[in-house]
Coordinates of C-alpha atoms in Angstrom, one line a residue:
Chain A
M1 CA 33.0 62.5 -80.9
E2 CA 32.2 65.2 -78.4
N3 CA 31.0 64.3 -74.9
L4 CA 32.5 60.8 -75.2
T5 CA 35.5 59.8 -73.2
W6 CA 37.3 56.5 -73.1
L7 CA 39.2 54.9 -70.2
R8 CA 40.2 51.6 -68.8
K9 CA 38.6 50.1 -65.7
G10 CA 40.7 47.0 -64.9
A11 CA 40.3 44.7 -67.9
C12 CA 37.2 46.5 -69.0
L13 CA 36.9 49.3 -71.5
L14 CA 34.7 52.1 -70.3
A15 CA 33.0 54.8 -72.4
K16 CA 31.5 57.8 -70.6
F17 CA 28.9 59.9 -72.5
S18 CA 27.3 63.0 -71.2
G19 CA 24.4 64.8 -72.8
E20 CA 21.5 63.5 -74.9
I21 CA 21.3 60.2 -76.7
T22 CA 19.0 60.8 -79.6
M23 CA 19.1 60.1 -83.3
E24 CA 21.4 63.1 -83.7
V25 CA 24.3 61.2 -82.1
T26 CA 23.5 57.4 -82.3
Q27 CA 25.3 56.9 -85.7
D28 CA 28.5 58.6 -84.5
F29 CA 28.3 56.8 -81.2
K30 CA 28.0 53.4 -83.0
H31 CA 30.9 54.2 -85.2
A32 CA 33.0 55.2 -82.2
V33 CA 32.2 52.0 -80.4
E34 CA 33.2 50.0 -83.5
Q35 CA 36.5 51.7 -83.7
A36 CA 37.3 51.2 -80.1
L37 CA 36.4 47.5 -80.3
E38 CA 38.8 47.1 -83.2
K39 CA 41.6 48.9 -81.4
E40 CA 41.2 47.6 -77.9
D41 CA 41.1 44.0 -76.7
T42 CA 38.5 43.9 -73.9
P43 CA 36.3 41.2 -72.5
A44 CA 33.5 43.8 -71.8
L45 CA 32.5 47.3 -72.7
A46 CA 30.9 49.4 -70.1
L47 CA 28.9 52.5 -71.1
D48 CA 28.8 55.0 -68.3
L49 CA 25.3 56.7 -68.7
S50 CA 25.3 58.5 -65.4
E51 CA 25.4 61.9 -67.1
V52 CA 23.0 61.2 -69.9
S53 CA 20.3 63.9 -69.5
F54 CA 17.9 62.5 -72.1
M55 CA 17.5 59.4 -74.2
D56 CA 14.8 58.4 -76.7
S57 CA 14.0 55.2 -78.6
S58 CA 16.9 55.8 -80.9
G59 CA 19.1 55.6 -77.9
I60 CA 17.5 52.3 -76.9
G61 CA 18.1 51.0 -80.4
F62 CA 21.7 52.0 -80.1
L63 CA 22.1 50.1 -76.8
V64 CA 20.4 47.1 -78.2
S65 CA 22.6 47.1 -81.3
C66 CA 25.7 47.5 -79.1
N67 CA 24.6 44.5 -77.0
T68 CA 24.0 42.4 -80.1
R69 CA 27.4 43.4 -81.6
L70 CA 29.3 42.6 -78.4
Q71 CA 27.5 39.2 -78.0
S72 CA 28.5 38.3 -81.5
L73 CA 32.2 38.9 -80.5
G74 CA 31.8 36.9 -77.4
K75 CA 32.0 40.0 -75.2
R76 CA 29.6 41.7 -72.7
L77 CA 27.9 45.1 -72.6
V78 CA 27.4 46.6 -69.2
L79 CA 25.5 49.8 -68.5
M80 CA 27.2 51.8 -65.8
S81 CA 25.1 53.9 -63.3
P82 CA 22.4 54.9 -65.8
S83 CA 20.8 58.2 -65.0
Q84 CA 17.1 58.5 -63.9
Q85 CA 16.3 59.7 -67.5
V86 CA 17.9 56.6 -69.0
R87 CA 16.2 54.3 -66.5
K88 CA 12.8 55.9 -67.3
T89 CA 13.1 55.4 -71.1
L90 CA 14.3 51.8 -70.6
G91 CA 11.6 51.2 -68.1
L92 CA 8.9 52.4 -70.5
V93 CA 9.8 49.6 -72.9
Q94 CA 10.5 47.1 -70.1
L95 CA 14.2 46.7 -71.0
M96 CA 15.8 47.5 -67.6
D97 CA 16.3 43.8 -67.0
F98 CA 17.5 43.1 -70.5
F99 CA 20.8 44.9 -69.9
A100 CA 23.5 44.1 -67.4
V101 CA 23.7 47.1 -65.1
A102 CA 26.5 48.0 -62.7
E103 CA 25.9 50.6 -60.1
S104 CA 29.6 51.0 -59.0
D105 CA 33.2 50.2 -60.0
V106 CA 33.1 47.3 -57.6
D107 CA 29.9 46.0 -59.3
L108 CA 31.5 46.4 -62.7
E109 CA 34.7 44.6 -61.6
S110 CA 32.8 41.6 -60.1
M111 CA 30.5 41.4 -63.2
T112 CA 33.3 41.5 -65.7
A113 CA 35.6 39.2 -63.7
K114 CA 33.0 36.4 -63.2
G115 CA 31.6 36.9 -66.7
G116 CA 28.2 36.7 -65.1
K117 CA 25.4 39.2 -64.9
Chain B
M1 CA -55.9 31.9 -80.9
A2 CA -58.4 33.8 -78.8
A3 CA -58.4 37.6 -78.8
G4 CA -57.0 38.0 -75.3
D5 CA -54.3 35.3 -75.7
D6 CA -51.4 37.8 -75.5
I7 CA -52.8 39.3 -72.3
R8 CA -51.4 37.7 -69.2
V9 CA -53.7 37.6 -66.2
L10 CA -52.6 36.7 -62.7
V11 CA -55.5 35.6 -60.3
V12 CA -54.8 35.9 -56.6
D13 CA -57.0 34.5 -53.9
D14 CA -56.5 32.3 -50.8
S15 CA -59.6 30.3 -51.6
K16 CA -59.0 27.4 -53.9
T17 CA -62.7 27.4 -54.9
V18 CA -62.5 31.1 -56.1
L19 CA -59.3 30.4 -57.9
R20 CA -60.8 27.4 -59.7
L21 CA -63.8 29.4 -60.6
L22 CA -61.7 32.4 -61.9
T23 CA -59.5 29.9 -63.9
F24 CA -62.6 28.3 -65.4
I25 CA -64.1 31.6 -66.5
L26 CA -60.9 33.4 -67.7
G27 CA -58.7 30.5 -68.7
K28 CA -60.0 30.1 -72.2
L29 CA -59.6 33.8 -73.0
Y30 CA -56.3 34.8 -71.4
R31 CA -52.9 33.4 -70.4
L32 CA -53.4 32.7 -66.8
E33 CA -51.4 32.1 -63.7
S34 CA -52.5 31.9 -60.1
A35 CA -51.2 32.7 -56.6
E36 CA -52.7 31.7 -53.2
D37 CA -51.3 34.5 -51.0
G38 CA -49.8 37.9 -51.2
Q39 CA -46.2 36.7 -51.1
E40 CA -46.8 34.3 -54.0
A41 CA -48.5 37.1 -55.9
I42 CA -45.4 39.4 -55.6
E43 CA -43.2 36.5 -56.8
A44 CA -45.6 35.7 -59.7
H45 CA -45.7 39.4 -60.6
A46 CA -41.9 39.4 -61.0
S47 CA -41.7 36.1 -63.0
F48 CA -44.9 36.0 -65.0
K49 CA -45.1 39.8 -65.6
P50 CA -48.9 40.0 -65.8
D51 CA -50.9 42.7 -67.7
V52 CA -53.9 42.3 -65.4
I53 CA -54.1 41.1 -61.8
I54 CA -57.4 40.0 -60.2
L55 CA -56.4 40.5 -56.5
D56 CA -58.2 39.4 -53.4
M57 CA -57.8 41.8 -50.5
N58 CA -57.9 39.6 -47.4
M59 CA -55.2 37.0 -47.6
P60 CA -52.6 35.4 -45.3
V61 CA -48.9 36.3 -45.4
K62 CA -49.4 39.6 -47.3
S63 CA -52.7 41.4 -47.9
G64 CA -53.9 42.7 -51.2
L65 CA -53.1 46.2 -50.1
E66 CA -49.5 45.3 -49.3
V67 CA -49.2 43.5 -52.7
M68 CA -50.3 46.7 -54.5
Q69 CA -48.0 48.9 -52.4
H70 CA -45.1 46.6 -53.5
I71 CA -46.1 46.5 -57.2
R72 CA -46.6 50.3 -57.5
G73 CA -44.0 51.4 -54.9
V74 CA -41.1 49.0 -55.0
A75 CA -41.4 47.3 -58.4
Q76 CA -42.5 50.6 -59.9
D77 CA -45.0 48.9 -62.2
H78 CA -47.6 51.5 -63.0
D79 CA -48.9 49.7 -66.1
V80 CA -50.4 46.5 -64.7
Q81 CA -54.2 46.7 -64.4
I82 CA -55.3 45.7 -60.9
V83 CA -58.9 44.6 -60.3
V84 CA -59.5 44.2 -56.6
L85 CA -61.8 41.4 -55.5
T86 CA -63.3 41.4 -52.0
A87 CA -66.4 40.4 -50.0
Q88 CA -66.2 43.7 -48.0
D89 CA -67.7 46.1 -50.4
T90 CA -67.3 49.2 -48.2
K91 CA -66.5 52.8 -49.3
V92 CA -63.5 53.0 -46.9
L93 CA -61.9 49.9 -48.4
K94 CA -62.5 51.0 -51.9
A95 CA -60.9 54.4 -51.2
R96 CA -57.9 52.7 -49.6
A97 CA -57.5 50.2 -52.5
F98 CA -57.7 53.0 -55.1
A99 CA -55.2 55.0 -53.2
A100 CA -52.8 52.0 -53.1
G101 CA -53.0 51.7 -56.9
A102 CA -56.1 49.6 -57.8
N103 CA -57.7 50.3 -61.2
D104 CA -61.1 48.6 -60.7
F105 CA -63.2 46.9 -58.1
L106 CA -65.3 43.7 -58.2
A107 CA -67.4 42.5 -55.2
K108 CA -67.7 38.9 -54.2
P109 CA -69.7 36.9 -55.0
F110 CA -69.1 38.1 -58.5
D111 CA -71.2 37.7 -61.5
R112 CA -69.6 35.8 -64.5
E113 CA -70.6 38.5 -67.0
E114 CA -69.5 41.3 -64.9
L115 CA -66.1 39.6 -64.3
L116 CA -65.6 39.1 -68.0
A117 CA -66.6 42.7 -68.7
R118 CA -64.3 44.2 -66.1
V119 CA -61.3 42.0 -67.2
G120 CA -62.1 42.8 -70.8
A121 CA -62.0 46.5 -70.0
A122 CA -58.7 46.1 -68.3
A123 CA -57.4 44.1 -71.3
R124 CA -58.4 46.9 -73.7
Q125 CA -56.6 49.4 -71.5
V126 CA -53.5 47.2 -71.7
T127 CA -53.7 47.0 -75.5
L128 CA -54.1 50.8 -75.7
T129 CA -51.1 51.4 -73.4
R130 CA -49.0 49.0 -75.6
R131 CA -50.0 50.9 -78.8
L132 CA -49.2 54.2 -77.1
R133 CA -45.8 52.9 -76.0
Q134 CA -45.0 51.6 -79.5
A135 CA -46.0 54.9 -81.0
Y136 CA -43.9 56.8 -78.4
N137 CA -40.9 54.5 -79.1
R138 CA -41.2 55.0 -82.9
I139 CA -41.3 58.8 -82.4
S140 CA -38.4 58.6 -79.9
R141 CA -36.3 56.6 -82.4
E142 CA -37.1 59.2 -85.1
I143 CA -36.0 62.0 -82.8
D144 CA -32.8 60.1 -82.0
T145 CA -32.2 59.9 -85.7
V146 CA -32.7 63.6 -86.1
A147 CA -30.4 64.3 -83.1
G148 CA -27.8 62.0 -84.6
L149 CA -28.0 63.7 -88.0
Q150 CA -27.9 67.1 -86.3
K151 CA -24.8 66.3 -84.4
R152 CA -23.1 65.5 -87.6
L153 CA -23.9 68.9 -88.9
L154 CA -21.9 70.5 -86.1
P155 CA -18.1 70.6 -86.0
D156 CA -16.7 68.7 -83.0
C157 CA -13.0 69.5 -83.3
S158 CA -10.8 72.3 -82.0
P159 CA -8.6 73.2 -84.9
L160 CA -5.9 75.8 -85.2
F161 CA -5.9 78.1 -88.2
G162 CA -2.4 79.5 -88.2
D163 CA -2.2 80.9 -84.7
T164 CA -6.0 81.1 -84.3
L165 CA -7.7 78.4 -82.3
V166 CA -11.4 77.6 -82.4
E167 CA -12.9 75.6 -79.6
C168 CA -16.6 74.5 -79.3
L169 CA -18.8 73.2 -76.6
Y170 CA -22.3 71.8 -77.2
R171 CA -24.7 70.4 -74.6
P172 CA -28.3 70.0 -76.0
S173 CA -31.0 70.0 -73.3
G174 CA -33.0 67.4 -75.1
R175 CA -31.9 65.1 -77.9
A176 CA -32.6 67.4 -80.8
S177 CA -31.8 71.0 -80.4
G178 CA -32.2 74.4 -82.0
D179 CA -28.7 75.6 -81.3
Y180 CA -26.4 76.0 -84.2
Y181 CA -22.7 76.9 -84.3
D182 CA -20.2 76.6 -87.1
F183 CA -16.8 77.8 -88.4
F184 CA -14.9 77.5 -91.6
T185 CA -12.3 79.4 -93.6
L186 CA -13.4 81.6 -96.5
P187 CA -11.5 81.7 -99.8
D188 CA -9.7 84.9 -98.6
G189 CA -8.3 83.2 -95.6
C190 CA -10.7 84.8 -93.1
I191 CA -12.4 82.6 -90.5
R192 CA -16.1 82.8 -90.5
A193 CA -17.7 81.8 -87.1
V194 CA -21.5 81.6 -86.6
M195 CA -23.7 81.1 -83.5
A196 CA -27.5 80.8 -83.8
D197 CA -30.4 79.8 -81.7
V198 CA -33.7 78.7 -83.2
S199 CA -36.7 79.3 -80.9
G200 CA -38.2 76.2 -79.3
H201 CA -36.8 72.7 -78.9
G202 CA -37.0 69.3 -80.3
A203 CA -37.4 68.1 -83.9
R204 CA -39.0 71.3 -85.2
A205 CA -36.2 73.5 -83.9
A206 CA -33.6 71.0 -85.2
F207 CA -35.2 71.1 -88.7
L208 CA -35.1 74.9 -88.8
M209 CA -31.5 74.7 -87.5
A210 CA -30.6 72.5 -90.5
V211 CA -32.2 75.0 -92.9
V212 CA -30.1 77.8 -91.4
R213 CA -26.9 75.7 -91.5
T214 CA -27.4 74.8 -95.1
L215 CA -27.8 78.5 -96.0
V216 CA -24.7 79.5 -94.0
R217 CA -22.6 76.8 -95.5
V218 CA -23.5 78.0 -99.0
T219 CA -21.3 81.0 -98.2
Q220 CA -18.3 78.7 -97.7
T221 CA -18.1 77.9 -101.4
H222 CA -20.0 80.9 -102.9
Y223 CA -18.7 84.0 -101.2
L224 CA -21.4 86.2 -99.6
S225 CA -20.7 88.9 -97.2
L226 CA -22.2 88.5 -93.7
A227 CA -25.0 90.9 -94.6
E228 CA -25.8 89.0 -97.7
M229 CA -25.7 85.7 -95.8
L230 CA -28.3 87.0 -93.3
S231 CA -30.5 88.4 -96.0
L232 CA -30.4 85.0 -97.7
A233 CA -31.2 83.1 -94.5
N234 CA -34.0 85.6 -93.6
H235 CA -35.5 85.4 -97.1
H236 CA -35.8 81.6 -96.9
L237 CA -37.0 81.6 -93.3
L238 CA -39.7 84.1 -94.2
S239 CA -41.0 81.9 -97.0
S240 CA -41.2 78.8 -94.8
I241 CA -42.0 80.1 -91.3
G242 CA -42.9 83.7 -91.9
Q243 CA -46.5 83.3 -90.6
E244 CA -45.5 81.3 -87.6
P245 CA -44.1 82.2 -84.2
D246 CA -40.6 80.6 -84.8
F247 CA -37.6 82.9 -85.2
V248 CA -33.8 82.6 -85.2
T249 CA -31.2 84.7 -83.5
L250 CA -27.8 84.7 -85.1
A251 CA -24.4 86.3 -84.6
A252 CA -21.7 85.8 -87.2
V253 CA -18.2 87.1 -87.5
D254 CA -15.5 87.2 -90.1
I255 CA -12.1 87.3 -88.5
D256 CA -8.9 88.2 -90.3
P257 CA -6.2 87.2 -87.9
D258 CA -3.3 88.6 -90.0
E259 CA -4.9 92.0 -90.5
G260 CA -6.3 92.1 -87.0
T261 CA -9.9 92.9 -88.1
L262 CA -13.2 91.5 -87.2
T263 CA -16.4 92.1 -89.1
Y264 CA -19.7 91.1 -87.5
V265 CA -23.5 91.1 -87.7
N266 CA -25.8 90.3 -84.9
A267 CA -29.5 89.5 -85.5
G268 CA -31.0 89.7 -82.1
H269 CA -28.5 87.3 -80.5
C270 CA -26.9 87.6 -77.1
P271 CA -23.9 89.8 -77.6
P272 CA -20.6 88.0 -78.4
L273 CA -17.7 89.1 -76.1
L274 CA -14.5 90.2 -77.7
Y275 CA -11.3 90.4 -75.6
T276 CA -8.6 92.6 -77.1
G277 CA -6.0 95.0 -75.7
D278 CA -7.0 94.1 -72.1
R279 CA -10.6 95.2 -72.6
I280 CA -13.9 93.5 -73.3
M281 CA -16.2 94.6 -76.0
E282 CA -19.8 93.4 -76.3
L283 CA -20.9 93.0 -80.0
A284 CA -24.5 94.1 -79.4
P285 CA -27.3 93.3 -81.9
T286 CA -27.1 95.2 -85.2
S287 CA -30.6 94.1 -86.3
S288 CA -33.7 92.2 -85.2
V289 CA -34.1 88.4 -85.3
L290 CA -34.5 86.4 -88.5
G291 CA -37.8 85.0 -89.7
F292 CA -40.2 87.8 -88.8
F293 CA -39.8 90.5 -91.5
D294 CA -37.6 91.8 -94.2
Q295 CA -34.8 94.1 -93.1
K296 CA -31.2 95.2 -93.7
Y297 CA -28.3 93.7 -91.8
P298 CA -25.6 96.3 -91.2
M299 CA -22.1 95.0 -90.7
R300 CA -19.6 96.5 -88.3
T301 CA -15.8 96.2 -88.5
I302 CA -13.5 96.6 -85.6
E303 CA -9.8 96.2 -85.2
F304 CA -8.2 94.0 -82.6
E305 CA -4.7 93.3 -81.2
K306 CA -3.4 89.9 -80.4
P307 CA -3.8 88.1 -78.1
A308 CA -7.5 88.4 -78.7
G309 CA -10.4 86.1 -78.0
L310 CA -14.0 86.0 -79.1
L311 CA -16.8 84.2 -77.2
L312 CA -20.0 83.3 -79.1
Y313 CA -22.7 81.7 -76.9
T314 CA -26.4 81.0 -76.6
D315 CA -28.8 82.1 -73.8
G316 CA -28.7 78.6 -72.2
W317 CA -25.4 79.7 -70.5
Y318 CA -27.2 82.2 -68.3
E319 CA -30.9 81.4 -68.4
W320 CA -30.9 78.9 -65.5
H321 CA -32.0 79.2 -61.8
T322 CA -29.6 79.5 -58.9
L323 CA -30.2 77.7 -55.6
E324 CA -31.8 81.0 -54.5
K325 CA -34.3 80.4 -57.3
E326 CA -33.3 83.5 -59.2
M327 CA -32.2 83.6 -62.8
F328 CA -28.4 83.6 -63.1
G329 CA -28.7 86.2 -65.9
L330 CA -26.7 87.7 -68.7
E331 CA -25.0 90.4 -66.5
R332 CA -23.4 87.9 -64.1
F333 CA -22.5 85.6 -67.0
T334 CA -20.8 88.5 -68.9
E335 CA -18.9 89.5 -65.8
L336 CA -17.7 85.9 -65.1
A337 CA -16.7 85.3 -68.8
S338 CA -14.9 88.6 -69.0
G339 CA -12.9 87.9 -65.9
L340 CA -11.7 84.6 -67.2
M341 CA -10.9 86.1 -70.6
R342 CA -8.7 88.8 -69.0
S343 CA -6.8 86.1 -67.0
D344 CA -5.6 84.4 -70.2
R345 CA -6.8 81.1 -68.8
F346 CA -10.0 81.1 -70.7
S347 CA -11.5 77.9 -72.2
L348 CA -15.1 76.8 -72.5
Q349 CA -14.5 74.0 -70.1
N350 CA -13.0 76.4 -67.6
L351 CA -16.0 78.7 -68.0
L352 CA -18.4 75.9 -67.4
E353 CA -16.5 74.8 -64.3
N354 CA -16.5 78.4 -62.9
L355 CA -20.2 78.7 -63.6
C356 CA -20.6 75.6 -61.4
G357 CA -19.2 77.4 -58.5
E358 CA -18.4 75.7 -55.2
K359 CA -21.9 74.7 -54.0
A360 CA -23.8 73.3 -56.9
G361 CA -23.6 73.4 -60.6
P362 CA -26.3 75.0 -62.8
V363 CA -29.2 72.8 -63.9
F364 CA -29.4 74.0 -67.5
S365 CA -32.9 74.0 -68.9
D366 CA -31.9 75.1 -72.4
D367 CA -29.3 74.0 -74.9
V368 CA -25.8 75.3 -73.9
T369 CA -23.5 76.0 -76.9
G370 CA -20.3 78.0 -77.0
L371 CA -17.7 78.9 -79.5
W372 CA -14.3 80.4 -78.5
V373 CA -12.1 81.9 -81.2
C374 CA -8.7 82.8 -79.9
A375 CA -6.0 84.6 -81.9
G376 CA -2.4 84.7 -80.9
S377 CA -2.8 83.3 -77.4
P378 CA 0.3 81.9 -75.7
L379 CA -1.9 78.9 -74.7
S380 CA -2.3 78.0 -78.4
R381 CA 0.9 78.0 -80.4
V382 CA 2.2 76.5 -83.5
F383 CA 5.9 75.5 -83.8
S384 CA 7.3 74.8 -87.2
G385 CA 10.5 73.3 -88.5
R386 CA 12.2 71.1 -91.0
S387 CA 12.4 67.3 -90.5
T388 CA 16.1 67.1 -90.0
P389 CA 17.3 65.3 -86.8
Q390 CA 18.6 68.5 -85.3
A391 CA 15.6 70.6 -86.1
S392 CA 13.3 67.8 -85.0
R393 CA 14.8 67.6 -81.5
A394 CA 14.9 71.4 -81.2
L395 CA 11.2 71.5 -82.1
A396 CA 10.4 69.1 -79.2
K397 CA 12.5 71.2 -76.8
D398 CA 10.8 74.5 -77.8
V399 CA 7.4 73.0 -77.2
V400 CA 8.4 71.7 -73.8
A401 CA 9.8 75.1 -72.9
A402 CA 6.5 76.7 -73.8
V403 CA 4.7 74.3 -71.5
K404 CA 7.2 75.0 -68.7
A405 CA 5.8 78.5 -68.4
Y406 CA 2.6 77.0 -67.0
M407 CA 3.8 73.8 -65.4
E408 CA 7.1 72.9 -63.9
D409 CA 6.8 69.3 -62.7
P410 CA 10.1 67.7 -64.0
D411 CA 8.5 64.2 -64.5
I412 CA 5.7 65.5 -66.6
L413 CA 8.0 67.8 -68.6
H414 CA 10.3 64.8 -69.2
D415 CA 7.3 62.7 -70.4
L416 CA 6.4 65.5 -72.8
D417 CA 10.0 65.8 -74.0
I418 CA 10.2 62.0 -74.7
L419 CA 6.9 61.7 -76.4
L420 CA 7.4 64.8 -78.6
T421 CA 10.9 63.7 -79.5
E422 CA 9.6 60.3 -80.5
A423 CA 6.8 61.9 -82.6
C424 CA 9.1 64.3 -84.3
A425 CA 11.7 61.6 -84.9
N426 CA 9.0 59.5 -86.6
I427 CA 8.5 62.3 -89.1
T428 CA 12.3 62.6 -89.6
R429 CA 12.7 58.9 -90.2
H430 CA 9.5 58.0 -92.2
A431 CA 7.4 61.0 -93.5
Y432 CA 9.5 62.1 -96.4
G433 CA 11.0 58.8 -97.6
G434 CA 14.5 59.6 -96.6
G435 CA 14.3 63.3 -97.7
E436 CA 13.3 66.2 -95.5
G437 CA 10.1 68.3 -95.4
P438 CA 8.1 70.6 -93.2
M439 CA 6.7 69.6 -89.8
E440 CA 4.6 71.3 -87.2
V441 CA 3.7 70.9 -83.6
R442 CA 0.4 72.6 -82.7
L443 CA 0.3 73.1 -79.0
R444 CA -2.8 73.7 -76.9
I445 CA -2.3 74.2 -73.2
R446 CA -5.3 73.9 -71.0
P447 CA -4.1 75.1 -67.6
G448 CA -5.3 72.9 -64.8
Q449 CA -6.3 70.1 -67.3
S450 CA -4.1 69.0 -70.1
V451 CA -1.6 69.6 -72.8
D452 CA -3.0 68.8 -76.3
M453 CA -0.6 68.4 -79.2
E454 CA -0.9 67.8 -82.9
V455 CA 2.3 66.7 -84.6
V456 CA 1.8 67.2 -88.3
D457 CA 3.6 66.4 -91.5
W458 CA 2.7 66.6 -95.2
G459 CA 4.5 63.4 -96.3
K460 CA 3.3 60.1 -97.7
G461 CA 1.1 59.2 -94.7
F462 CA 1.2 56.4 -92.2
G463 CA 0.1 53.4 -94.2
D464 CA -0.2 50.1 -92.4
A465 CA 3.3 50.0 -91.1
V466 CA 2.5 51.8 -87.8
K467 CA 3.3 49.6 -84.8
F468 CA 1.7 50.5 -81.5
E469 CA 3.0 47.4 -79.7
N470 CA 6.3 47.2 -77.9
A471 CA 9.1 45.7 -80.0
A472 CA 11.0 42.5 -79.1
P473 CA 13.9 43.1 -76.6
D474 CA 16.6 42.5 -79.3
S475 CA 14.9 44.7 -81.9
E476 CA 16.8 47.9 -82.7
C477 CA 13.7 50.0 -83.7
G478 CA 9.9 50.2 -83.7
R479 CA 9.3 51.4 -80.1
G480 CA 8.4 55.1 -80.8
M481 CA 4.6 54.8 -81.0
F482 CA 4.5 52.4 -78.1
I483 CA 6.3 55.0 -76.0
I484 CA 4.1 57.8 -77.2
C485 CA 1.0 55.9 -76.2
K486 CA 2.4 54.9 -72.9
L487 CA 3.2 58.5 -71.9
S488 CA -0.1 60.0 -73.1
D489 CA -3.8 59.7 -72.2
Q490 CA -5.0 59.9 -75.8
C491 CA -3.1 59.1 -78.9
E492 CA -4.5 58.9 -82.4
L493 CA -3.2 59.1 -86.0
K494 CA -5.4 60.6 -88.7
R495 CA -5.2 62.0 -92.2
R496 CA -6.7 65.5 -92.5
G497 CA -6.7 66.7 -96.0
R498 CA -3.0 66.6 -97.0
E499 CA -1.9 66.6 -93.4
N500 CA -0.8 63.5 -91.4
V501 CA -1.7 64.3 -87.8
L502 CA -0.6 62.6 -84.7
R503 CA -2.9 63.9 -81.9
V504 CA -1.7 63.4 -78.4
V505 CA -3.3 64.5 -75.2
K506 CA -1.5 64.4 -71.8
Q507 CA -3.8 65.0 -68.8
I508 CA -2.0 66.8 -66.0
R509 CA -3.3 67.0 -62.4
K510 CA -4.6 70.3 -61.3
E511 CA -2.1 70.7 -58.4
L512 CA 0.9 70.4 -60.7
W513 CA 0.1 73.6 -62.6
K514 CA 1.5 77.0 -61.6
T515 CA -1.0 79.2 -60.0

């Protein structure tokens, strides 16, 4: 999938996406996450959303489904440095507090190490 | 029950003997209450709501004069009949009492028969006033009904026909009005727009307006040229009001936006203004008014280039007095409207605001009605596409880019981007049952005010499944409409013919627009 890069941050698997998260990409994105979770053993998945320029309700739906999927596997989803655009969309539907959000690598490390929010 | 039982009489005197006597004489005929000084009288007036007051002049706390000043001046009760009662029967006192609002006078000591006669006369006046009020209310309700019906005869939407926008503004000076405007498409695809003014006001003008409207609307289904339409209307008006002073002025146009032609007739109406190719043309009368005599109605055809705009209006727009007490006048109005039309920022609301100027707005004495037909304006555009995910998102982006030419605030543009993407995505997901079909965004930019959008599809319709509430946090879908409503100032779904229309208005503060 274009615009999507995977890397390791400590024990955590990190996916960085740049561009727009709309219904044009959510199916592919979901598929890519499924594949990565099958291949990699990780206690948490972090989605780096710092370079997401636009996100609509399909994007929200994608994040919610990721969260549910990871929970069912006993893992965590962390949103990493979401851009202003992502924050705005999540804020509109009052979901900013629903997701675990890390603002930095240190944040991410402490969140995934403790297993807490 | 006695005849005067529904008449309430308040007797006011500081002498208990006089009060007893008044109560004894009047108590069997009227509903009575008494007060012993001016202050008590004012309070009883508020609570008892008398129809007649027998009022002593010289009392402690507040005098009879002060009581009358309160009732007429402060409480604004001009209906209650006040019979003044006093021992000082002087001309000066009488004059002061009448000036303060007394209706009648009775000198003490009073004669029983004279008291009954004077209160009886006051009671008759009360009954007459009540009947008058009832009659007035009945007529008023009827005029309200006429005004309500009349309103329904006038279009109140601003539709787009292809790339042609029609906008209307209607401000009747009274409840029922003689102004008439209309627009509709003809079988050949042309847009017919009409503006008429029936002489006079009120129910009579409204009735004649309905006659004219019916005759004009006949031509929507049974094609008649503009000349034939006016002949038909004139023929019927002559047979009903030919001998009377009423008349109708009417201007009508057939616009073919694709061919770029406009055909018009003008029967004594103020000249519509046409903006085309950076110049303004006045469509001057081609014949005399309707309803006076038989005549021919020559039509004229002119060509126009897009963007073009046509303003049809009534004389109420310019027949009002400025602060300097002079008539604003057609010349100044034409100059103002022409200037705005040239600036490509014309809207009827904008025209009204500019008319208001900086000091004070016009106090219109007549009905104010306007119709603005605009072909190919960058402010009114239609964006079409298919309902695929890619095309749907691209459509939203194109619309936002068009708005960006007038307004660059990133937050507002982002709001528009989100709400349009949601609206278009709704069509992609739901309108065509999994398949794809056409979709449109009809954009209307109102610089300095708002962005109005209609997102349209021709699919199966909304049904009952539309959710306007926010979905539960763990729900993966169902947030689109909630987001659209949250980011807009008006949001409505409607079915219009075969179209499913989501209409969204986003108000944008004046200072955020490019100048």
